[in-house]
Amino acid sequence: MLEPNSNKELPPIPAKRYFTIGEVGELCTVKPHVLRYWEQEFPQLKPVKRRGNRRYYQREDVLLIRQIKSLLYEQGFTIGGARQRMNGHQEASAGTSVEAGELRQMIKELEEALSLL
């Protein structure tokens, strides 16, 4: 997720339910227009929209934005690479055990076929 040293540079997240785009910009040291752009590029980032299309971010959104910022600015990922990395983390938690089991089965079958040759 985030590097430990990058957490020290960012202010702590207050115990609030919703944050405005300006507050999130200050918490993550990112300008509001960048946050609006990231909403288009990262499908995981979906703030609640209320009256007049005003955005309200929750704590999970702030953590996600900090992770995106770390991937882009500190780890040097492109937007596409960061998007793939974020999608990979979500899919990995859902399907890792199935993939590992399938791989073990394939290895076993290949070893059996090799022994026949």
Short mmCIF file of C-alpha atoms in Angstrom, two decimals, residues 1-94:
data_model
loop_
_atom_site.label_atom_id
_atom_site.label_comp_id
_atom_site.label_asym_id
_atom_site.label_seq_id
_atom_site.Cartn_x
_atom_site.Cartn_y
_atom_site.Cartn_z
CA MET A 1 0.00 0.00 0.00
CA LEU A 2 1.69 3.24 1.08
CA GLU A 3 5.34 3.49 1.94
CA PRO A 4 5.84 4.12 5.69
CA ASN A 5 7.90 7.27 5.10
CA SER A 6 5.22 8.84 2.85
CA ASN A 7 2.64 8.53 5.64
CA LYS A 8 4.72 10.81 7.86
CA GLU A 9 4.60 13.61 5.30
CA LEU A 10 0.82 13.60 5.00
CA PRO A 11 -1.46 15.02 7.69
CA PRO A 12 -3.54 12.58 9.73
CA ILE A 13 -7.08 11.92 8.57
CA PRO A 14 -9.61 13.46 11.00
CA ALA A 15 -12.45 11.38 12.42
CA LYS A 16 -15.16 12.65 10.07
CA ARG A 17 -17.60 10.77 7.90
CA TYR A 18 -17.41 13.00 4.79
CA PHE A 19 -14.75 15.30 3.37
CA THR A 20 -15.08 17.96 0.69
CA ILE A 21 -12.81 17.95 -2.33
CA GLY A 22 -10.83 20.85 -0.83
CA GLU A 23 -10.28 18.99 2.43
CA VAL A 24 -9.17 15.85 0.57
CA GLY A 25 -6.81 17.95 -1.51
CA GLU A 26 -5.17 19.23 1.67
CA LEU A 27 -5.09 15.78 3.32
CA CYS A 28 -3.45 14.20 0.28
CA THR A 29 -1.51 17.26 -0.98
CA VAL A 30 -3.21 16.99 -4.38
CA LYS A 31 -5.08 19.76 -6.18
CA PRO A 32 -8.86 19.36 -6.69
CA HIS A 33 -8.60 19.24 -10.51
CA VAL A 34 -6.25 16.25 -10.17
CA LEU A 35 -8.79 14.48 -7.94
CA ARG A 36 -11.53 15.05 -10.51
CA TYR A 37 -9.26 13.65 -13.22
CA TRP A 38 -8.40 10.58 -11.12
CA GLU A 39 -12.13 9.91 -10.67
CA GLN A 40 -12.34 9.43 -14.45
CA GLU A 41 -9.23 7.22 -14.61
CA PHE A 42 -9.73 4.98 -11.56
CA PRO A 43 -13.15 3.29 -11.37
CA GLN A 44 -12.59 2.45 -7.67
CA LEU A 45 -12.71 6.15 -6.80
CA LYS A 46 -16.40 7.04 -6.53
CA PRO A 47 -17.17 9.89 -4.13
CA VAL A 48 -20.74 10.50 -3.08
CA LYS A 49 -22.31 13.32 -5.10
CA ARG A 50 -25.03 15.45 -3.57
CA ARG A 51 -26.64 18.85 -4.10
CA GLY A 52 -25.28 20.62 -7.15
CA ASN A 53 -22.93 17.73 -7.98
CA ARG A 54 -20.78 18.45 -4.92
CA ARG A 55 -18.39 15.64 -4.10
CA TYR A 56 -18.13 14.15 -0.63
CA TYR A 57 -15.32 11.69 -0.01
CA GLN A 58 -15.25 9.08 2.76
CA ARG A 59 -12.23 7.84 4.70
CA GLU A 60 -11.77 4.86 2.33
CA ASP A 61 -11.65 7.28 -0.61
CA VAL A 62 -8.95 9.33 1.10
CA LEU A 63 -6.87 6.20 1.70
CA LEU A 64 -7.39 5.15 -1.92
CA ILE A 65 -6.28 8.58 -3.14
CA ARG A 66 -3.15 8.36 -1.00
CA GLN A 67 -2.41 4.96 -2.51
CA ILE A 68 -2.92 6.29 -6.05
CA LYS A 69 -0.67 9.24 -5.29
CA SER A 70 2.03 6.91 -3.98
CA LEU A 71 1.85 4.74 -7.09
CA LEU A 72 2.04 7.69 -9.45
CA TYR A 73 4.39 10.13 -7.74
CA GLU A 74 6.62 7.98 -5.54
CA GLN A 75 6.78 4.63 -7.33
CA GLY A 76 6.76 6.08 -10.85
CA PHE A 77 3.79 4.23 -12.32
CA THR A 78 1.90 5.64 -15.29
CA ILE A 79 -1.86 6.14 -15.00
CA GLY A 80 -2.45 2.89 -16.90
CA GLY A 81 0.10 1.00 -14.81
CA ALA A 82 -1.36 2.30 -11.57
CA ARG A 83 -4.85 1.34 -12.74
CA GLN A 84 -3.66 -2.20 -13.52
CA ARG A 85 -1.90 -2.40 -10.16
CA MET A 86 -5.05 -1.29 -8.34
CA ASN A 87 -7.20 -3.79 -10.30
CA GLY A 88 -4.64 -6.53 -9.64
CA HIS A 89 -4.83 -6.01 -5.88
CA GLN A 90 -8.61 -6.36 -5.90
CA GLU A 91 -8.59 -9.45 -8.12
CA ALA A 92 -5.72 -11.04 -6.20
CA SER A 93 -7.71 -11.09 -2.99
CA ALA A 94 -10.65 -12.72 -4.77
#
